Amino acid sequence: MSRTSRSFRTAAVTACLAALGLMATACGGGEGSGKAAAGGTAAQPVEITYWSWMSGTKQTAEAFNASHDTVKVKFAEVPAGLAGGYDKLAAAVKAGNGPDVMNIEYQAVPDLVTQGLLADSSKLLGPTVEKQPEQVQALVTLDGKQWAAPFDVAPQMLYYRKDLFEQHKIAVPKTWAEFRTAAEEIKKADPEARITSFWGDESATWAGLAQQAGAKWYGTQGDAWKVNINDEATRKVAAYWGDLVKNDLVFHHKAWSPESTKAASENKVYTRLGASWSAGSLKTEQAKQEGKWASVALPGWGDGKVGMVGGSSFALIKGSKKAEAAAEFVKWATTSPEAVKARLSLGTSSAMPADEGLRETAKASFDTRFFGGQDIYATAAAQVPNIATGWVWSPVHNATSVELVAALAKTQDGNFAAAFDTAQATAEKLINDRGLKLAK
C-alpha cells in the first residue's frame, strides 16, 4: 500500500484539516490554482498531463487527442497506485509539478484527499458525478464535495466452470449455505478438486464479502471517524471461510499466486470469486478453457446484496493550472462511448462503466467466446443495484490494508478473526497519528 513521505503527509494533514475534522480541504486554490479556459485553439491547444497505469488508458488519451483539437493530453505511465504511483504523485505535488489528471482507485480517494493531493472538483465535475450510481457517488464524495469522477463500478460476481458443474450434476449455488453444500459435493465427486481457490490474504476480497454481509468498516460520528473492521458481520464472514479452510473444502492460496493459477488450469478449481472486471483477467489467465466458464451473481446471505471490489475514478490534481481543460478530458473519459471503446480496445478488460448508458459500448468491445457467448455485462449490470449501500473508505485504509494483508498471510487453519482485530487496532492508531478524530 501507499507509503507516501510521512513528513509531507503529516504537514498536509495538519495544514488542511477540514473544520469538521473528517477530511482535508484543498489548501488554497480550490479547484486548481489557475483559471485557464478549457480550450485553447487548434493552433495553440491547452496541453494537460495525465498519469495512469491502468489498461487502455494510453489508448484513451490517444482517442481524445484524435477527436479534440483545442485540448491535448500528454499521457505518462506510472507505477500502480499502491506500488509507487501514489508516492510519485505526492512527491510531484509537493515539488509543484504534479499531473493535471490521474486515475485514482476508490479506496485511495480519502487518503489522497487528506494528503492535500486532489482538487475539490465539485463545480467542474459535480454534475457528471451526480449521474452515476449511488454506490460509486459515495466513494468520491467526501465532506459534501466531489473529489473525482467515477469510471467504473465493480459488483462481486461468481465465475464457474459450467462444464464441470454439469458433468457432476451439481447445482450452481445461490446462497453461501448452498456454496458449502456444493463444496462438499465437489470434493466427493472429484477428490483432488475444490470448489474454489480462496485468496485468504487479499484484503479487497474480504472487504467486498464483509460489505455484502452488512459490515461498514468505516463511518463517521459527528466530526470523528468510526472504525468497525472487526464487527459482527465481518466475524461472520471470517468464520464462514475459516470453516471451509479447516474442513479442506477450498484451496487456500495466496492471491494471484502460481499455485492458484496452476490449480485452475488443471481443472481442479470449479469457481472464481471475483468482480465484474474479473471476466477479462480470467479470460487472459485461462485462455485454453474457452467456452467452459460462465458468470452468475455471487452467492449471498438471503437478502440479495453483494459487495464491490475495486473500481477507479479520474481525479483533478491539486495545483493544476489547467483545471477546466483537465475537466473537459475527464468528462469525456467518463461519459463518452468513444472513450469507453478506446479504454477497452485491447480486448483484455471487462471493466463496467459506472454510467449505465455506456455499458452497451463496453459489451460490444468484449469478446464473449470465452464465456460461451454469455452476455456477462448484462449479468453483472443486474447486480449493480444490489451493491450494499453505506460503504465508505477511510483516509487510513491503504496503510491499514498493509497490516491486514500481513496478518491474513500468517493465518493458520482458517483462524481469520485475529487478523481483523489487528486491522481494527491499526486503523484506530493511524487515525490518531494522522491528527484526525476517532470516535469513542
PDB file of N, CA and C in Angstrom, residues 3-55:
ATOM      1  N   ARG A   3       2.974   4.200   0.816  1.00  0.00           N
ATOM      2  CA  ARG A   3       3.761   4.661   1.947  1.00  0.00           C
ATOM      3  C   ARG A   3       4.384   5.993   1.589  1.00  0.00           C
ATOM      4  N   THR A   4       3.509   6.969   1.383  1.00  0.00           N
ATOM      5  CA  THR A   4       3.938   8.289   0.960  1.00  0.00           C
ATOM      6  C   THR A   4       4.796   8.940   2.020  1.00  0.00           C
ATOM      7  N   SER A   5       5.694   9.812   1.599  1.00  0.00           N
ATOM      8  CA  SER A   5       6.550  10.563   2.518  1.00  0.00           C
ATOM      9  C   SER A   5       5.767  11.004   3.744  1.00  0.00           C
ATOM     10  N   ARG A   6       6.146  10.453   4.913  1.00  0.00           N
ATOM     11  CA  ARG A   6       5.384  10.709   6.126  1.00  0.00           C
ATOM     12  C   ARG A   6       5.447  12.177   6.533  1.00  0.00           C
ATOM     13  N   SER A   7       6.580  12.827   6.292  1.00  0.00           N
ATOM     14  CA  SER A   7       6.683  14.223   6.696  1.00  0.00           C
ATOM     15  C   SER A   7       5.737  15.093   5.878  1.00  0.00           C
ATOM     16  N   PHE A   8       5.653  14.832   4.567  1.00  0.00           N
ATOM     17  CA  PHE A   8       4.739  15.599   3.722  1.00  0.00           C
ATOM     18  C   PHE A   8       3.291  15.303   4.085  1.00  0.00           C
ATOM     19  N   ARG A   9       3.002  14.016   4.332  1.00  0.00           N
ATOM     20  CA  ARG A   9       1.654  13.616   4.678  1.00  0.00           C
ATOM     21  C   ARG A   9       1.204  14.312   5.952  1.00  0.00           C
ATOM     22  N   THR A  10       2.058  14.314   6.962  1.00  0.00           N
ATOM     23  CA  THR A  10       1.715  14.936   8.242  1.00  0.00           C
ATOM     24  C   THR A  10       1.501  16.431   8.076  1.00  0.00           C
ATOM     25  N   ALA A  11       2.389  17.066   7.314  1.00  0.00           N
ATOM     26  CA  ALA A  11       2.260  18.514   7.104  1.00  0.00           C
ATOM     27  C   ALA A  11       0.973  18.844   6.374  1.00  0.00           C
ATOM     28  N   ALA A  12       0.638  18.035   5.369  1.00  0.00           N
ATOM     29  CA  ALA A  12      -0.576  18.293   4.604  1.00  0.00           C
ATOM     30  C   ALA A  12      -1.806  18.158   5.484  1.00  0.00           C
ATOM     31  N   VAL A  13      -1.814  17.111   6.307  1.00  0.00           N
ATOM     32  CA  VAL A  13      -2.968  16.901   7.169  1.00  0.00           C
ATOM     33  C   VAL A  13      -3.104  18.038   8.166  1.00  0.00           C
ATOM     34  N   THR A  14      -1.987  18.426   8.793  1.00  0.00           N
ATOM     35  CA  THR A  14      -2.021  19.493   9.784  1.00  0.00           C
ATOM     36  C   THR A  14      -2.494  20.797   9.178  1.00  0.00           C
ATOM     37  N   ALA A  15      -2.026  21.084   7.980  1.00  0.00           N
ATOM     38  CA  ALA A  15      -2.365  22.357   7.339  1.00  0.00           C
ATOM     39  C   ALA A  15      -3.755  22.372   6.753  1.00  0.00           C
ATOM     40  N   CYS A  16      -4.292  21.200   6.441  1.00  0.00           N
ATOM     41  CA  CYS A  16      -5.504  21.159   5.629  1.00  0.00           C
ATOM     42  C   CYS A  16      -6.706  20.497   6.276  1.00  0.00           C
ATOM     43  N   LEU A  17      -6.688  20.261   7.581  1.00  0.00           N
ATOM     44  CA  LEU A  17      -7.831  19.602   8.199  1.00  0.00           C
ATOM     45  C   LEU A  17      -9.095  20.431   8.008  1.00  0.00           C
ATOM     46  N   ALA A  18     -10.162  19.769   7.610  1.00  0.00           N
ATOM     47  CA  ALA A  18     -11.438  20.463   7.449  1.00  0.00           C
ATOM     48  C   ALA A  18     -11.982  20.860   8.807  1.00  0.00           C
ATOM     49  N   ALA A  19     -12.913  21.786   8.788  1.00  0.00           N
ATOM     50  CA  ALA A  19     -13.495  22.252  10.042  1.00  0.00           C
ATOM     51  C   ALA A  19     -14.134  21.110  10.819  1.00  0.00           C
ATOM     52  N   LEU A  20     -14.701  20.133  10.109  1.00  0.00           N
ATOM     53  CA  LEU A  20     -15.322  19.007  10.792  1.00  0.00           C
ATOM     54  C   LEU A  20     -14.310  17.998  11.290  1.00  0.00           C
ATOM     55  N   GLY A  21     -13.080  18.113  10.853  1.00  0.00           N
ATOM     56  CA  GLY A  21     -12.058  17.186  11.285  1.00  0.00           C
ATOM     57  C   GLY A  21     -12.094  15.859  10.558  1.00  0.00           C
ATOM     58  N   LEU A  22     -12.958  15.697   9.551  1.00  0.00           N
ATOM     59  CA  LEU A  22     -13.087  14.427   8.852  1.00  0.00           C
ATOM     60  C   LEU A  22     -12.200  14.341   7.636  1.00  0.00           C
ATOM     61  N   MET A  23     -12.067  15.450   6.927  1.00  0.00           N
ATOM     62  CA  MET A  23     -11.332  15.442   5.675  1.00  0.00           C
ATOM     63  C   MET A  23     -10.455  16.666   5.574  1.00  0.00           C
ATOM     64  N   ALA A  24      -9.415  16.542   4.770  1.00  0.00           N
ATOM     65  CA  ALA A  24      -8.612  17.711   4.461  1.00  0.00           C
ATOM     66  C   ALA A  24      -9.259  18.433   3.299  1.00  0.00           C
ATOM     67  N   THR A  25      -9.315  19.753   3.359  1.00  0.00           N
ATOM     68  CA  THR A  25      -9.799  20.512   2.213  1.00  0.00           C
ATOM     69  C   THR A  25      -8.618  20.866   1.339  1.00  0.00           C
ATOM     70  N   ALA A  26      -8.888  21.186   0.099  1.00  0.00           N
ATOM     71  CA  ALA A  26      -7.807  21.616  -0.775  1.00  0.00           C
ATOM     72  C   ALA A  26      -7.220  22.899  -0.205  1.00  0.00           C
ATOM     73  N   CYS A  27      -5.910  22.922  -0.037  1.00  0.00           N
ATOM     74  CA  CYS A  27      -5.261  24.059   0.616  1.00  0.00           C
ATOM     75  C   CYS A  27      -5.033  25.173  -0.391  1.00  0.00           C
ATOM     76  N   GLY A  28      -5.946  26.121  -0.449  1.00  0.00           N
ATOM     77  CA  GLY A  28      -5.772  27.242  -1.363  1.00  0.00           C
ATOM     78  C   GLY A  28      -6.021  26.841  -2.793  1.00  0.00           C
ATOM     79  N   GLY A  29      -6.673  27.677  -3.534  1.00  0.00           N
ATOM     80  CA  GLY A  29      -6.828  27.414  -4.964  1.00  0.00           C
ATOM     81  C   GLY A  29      -8.026  26.584  -5.313  1.00  0.00           C
ATOM     82  N   GLY A  30      -8.638  25.922  -4.333  1.00  0.00           N
ATOM     83  CA  GLY A  30      -9.863  25.172  -4.575  1.00  0.00           C
ATOM     84  C   GLY A  30      -9.754  24.189  -5.700  1.00  0.00           C
ATOM     85  N   GLU A  31     -10.301  24.526  -6.854  1.00  0.00           N
ATOM     86  CA  GLU A  31     -10.363  23.593  -7.967  1.00  0.00           C
ATOM     87  C   GLU A  31      -9.173  23.744  -8.904  1.00  0.00           C
ATOM     88  N   GLY A  32      -8.102  24.201  -8.408  1.00  0.00           N
ATOM     89  CA  GLY A  32      -6.926  24.415  -9.235  1.00  0.00           C
ATOM     90  C   GLY A  32      -6.505  25.851  -9.081  1.00  0.00           C
ATOM     91  N   SER A  33      -5.234  26.078  -9.092  1.00  0.00           N
ATOM     92  CA  SER A  33      -4.767  27.432  -8.825  1.00  0.00           C
ATOM     93  C   SER A  33      -4.801  28.318 -10.060  1.00  0.00           C
ATOM     94  N   GLY A  34      -5.263  27.767 -11.189  1.00  0.00           N
ATOM     95  CA  GLY A  34      -5.392  28.588 -12.385  1.00  0.00           C
ATOM     96  C   GLY A  34      -6.795  28.545 -12.918  1.00  0.00           C
ATOM     97  N   LYS A  35      -7.169  29.486 -13.751  1.00  0.00           N
ATOM     98  CA  LYS A  35      -8.498  29.528 -14.351  1.00  0.00           C
ATOM     99  C   LYS A  35      -8.404  29.455 -15.864  1.00  0.00           C
ATOM    100  N   ALA A  36      -7.464  28.642 -16.332  1.00  0.00           N
ATOM    101  CA  ALA A  36      -7.272  28.538 -17.778  1.00  0.00           C
ATOM    102  C   ALA A  36      -8.542  28.034 -18.441  1.00  0.00           C
ATOM    103  N   ALA A  37      -8.860  28.596 -19.584  1.00  0.00           N
ATOM    104  CA  ALA A  37     -10.039  28.166 -20.318  1.00  0.00           C
ATOM    105  C   ALA A  37      -9.897  26.710 -20.705  1.00  0.00           C
ATOM    106  N   ALA A  38     -11.036  26.028 -20.841  1.00  0.00           N
ATOM    107  CA  ALA A  38     -10.994  24.611 -21.174  1.00  0.00           C
ATOM    108  C   ALA A  38     -10.278  24.379 -22.493  1.00  0.00           C
ATOM    109  N   GLY A  39     -10.517  25.225 -23.468  1.00  0.00           N
ATOM    110  CA  GLY A  39      -9.905  25.005 -24.756  1.00  0.00           C
ATOM    111  C   GLY A  39      -9.029  26.161 -25.195  1.00  0.00           C
ATOM    112  N   GLY A  40      -7.958  25.850 -25.859  1.00  0.00           N
ATOM    113  CA  GLY A  40      -7.147  26.872 -26.478  1.00  0.00           C
ATOM    114  C   GLY A  40      -7.650  27.034 -27.901  1.00  0.00           C
ATOM    115  N   THR A  41      -6.754  26.935 -28.830  1.00  0.00           N
ATOM    116  CA  THR A  41      -7.118  26.966 -30.247  1.00  0.00           C
ATOM    117  C   THR A  41      -6.462  25.780 -30.917  1.00  0.00           C
ATOM    118  N   ALA A  42      -6.872  25.510 -32.131  1.00  0.00           N
ATOM    119  CA  ALA A  42      -6.252  24.406 -32.856  1.00  0.00           C
ATOM    120  C   ALA A  42      -4.770  24.662 -33.046  1.00  0.00           C
ATOM    121  N   ALA A  43      -4.414  25.931 -33.199  1.00  0.00           N
ATOM    122  CA  ALA A  43      -3.001  26.269 -33.375  1.00  0.00           C
ATOM    123  C   ALA A  43      -2.242  26.210 -32.056  1.00  0.00           C
ATOM    124  N   GLN A  44      -2.905  26.563 -30.953  1.00  0.00           N
ATOM    125  CA  GLN A  44      -2.274  26.558 -29.640  1.00  0.00           C
ATOM    126  C   GLN A  44      -3.195  25.878 -28.620  1.00  0.00           C
ATOM    127  N   PRO A  45      -3.273  24.553 -28.695  1.00  0.00           N
ATOM    128  CA  PRO A  45      -4.140  23.828 -27.759  1.00  0.00           C
ATOM    129  C   PRO A  45      -3.574  23.862 -26.341  1.00  0.00           C
ATOM    130  N   VAL A  46      -4.469  23.749 -25.377  1.00  0.00           N
ATOM    131  CA  VAL A  46      -4.048  23.599 -23.984  1.00  0.00           C
ATOM    132  C   VAL A  46      -3.578  22.164 -23.799  1.00  0.00           C
ATOM    133  N   GLU A  47      -2.389  21.980 -23.286  1.00  0.00           N
ATOM    134  CA  GLU A  47      -1.859  20.635 -23.064  1.00  0.00           C
ATOM    135  C   GLU A  47      -1.951  20.274 -21.589  1.00  0.00           C
ATOM    136  N   ILE A  48      -2.595  19.150 -21.310  1.00  0.00           N
ATOM    137  CA  ILE A  48      -2.684  18.674 -19.932  1.00  0.00           C
ATOM    138  C   ILE A  48      -1.929  17.359 -19.801  1.00  0.00           C
ATOM    139  N   THR A  49      -1.492  17.072 -18.594  1.00  0.00           N
ATOM    140  CA  THR A  49      -0.743  15.840 -18.323  1.00  0.00           C
ATOM    141  C   THR A  49      -1.636  14.855 -17.577  1.00  0.00           C
ATOM    142  N   TYR A  50      -1.627  13.619 -18.026  1.00  0.00           N
ATOM    143  CA  TYR A  50      -2.484  12.560 -17.475  1.00  0.00           C
ATOM    144  C   TYR A  50      -1.622  11.375 -17.085  1.00  0.00           C
ATOM    145  N   TRP A  51      -1.718  10.970 -15.822  1.00  0.00           N
ATOM    146  CA  TRP A  51      -0.958   9.826 -15.320  1.00  0.00           C
ATOM    147  C   TRP A  51      -1.882   8.640 -15.070  1.00  0.00           C
ATOM    148  N   SER A  52      -1.417   7.455 -15.458  1.00  0.00           N
ATOM    149  CA  SER A  52      -2.158   6.237 -15.144  1.00  0.00           C
ATOM    150  C   SER A  52      -1.271   5.025 -15.369  1.00  0.00           C
ATOM    151  N   TRP A  53      -1.681   3.912 -14.815  1.00  0.00           N
ATOM    152  CA  TRP A  53      -1.027   2.629 -15.041  1.00  0.00           C
ATOM    153  C   TRP A  53      -2.039   1.609 -15.570  1.00  0.00           C
ATOM    154  N   MET A  54      -3.283   2.000 -15.713  1.00  0.00           N
ATOM    155  CA  MET A  54      -4.362   1.066 -15.995  1.00  0.00           C
ATOM    156  C   MET A  54      -4.456   0.721 -17.472  1.00  0.00           C
ATOM    157  N   SER A  55      -4.885  -0.478 -17.734  1.00  0.00           N
ATOM    158  CA  SER A  55      -5.012  -0.974 -19.101  1.00  0.00           C
ATOM    159  C   SER A  55      -5.919  -0.078 -19.922  1.00  0.00           C
TER     160      SER A  55
END
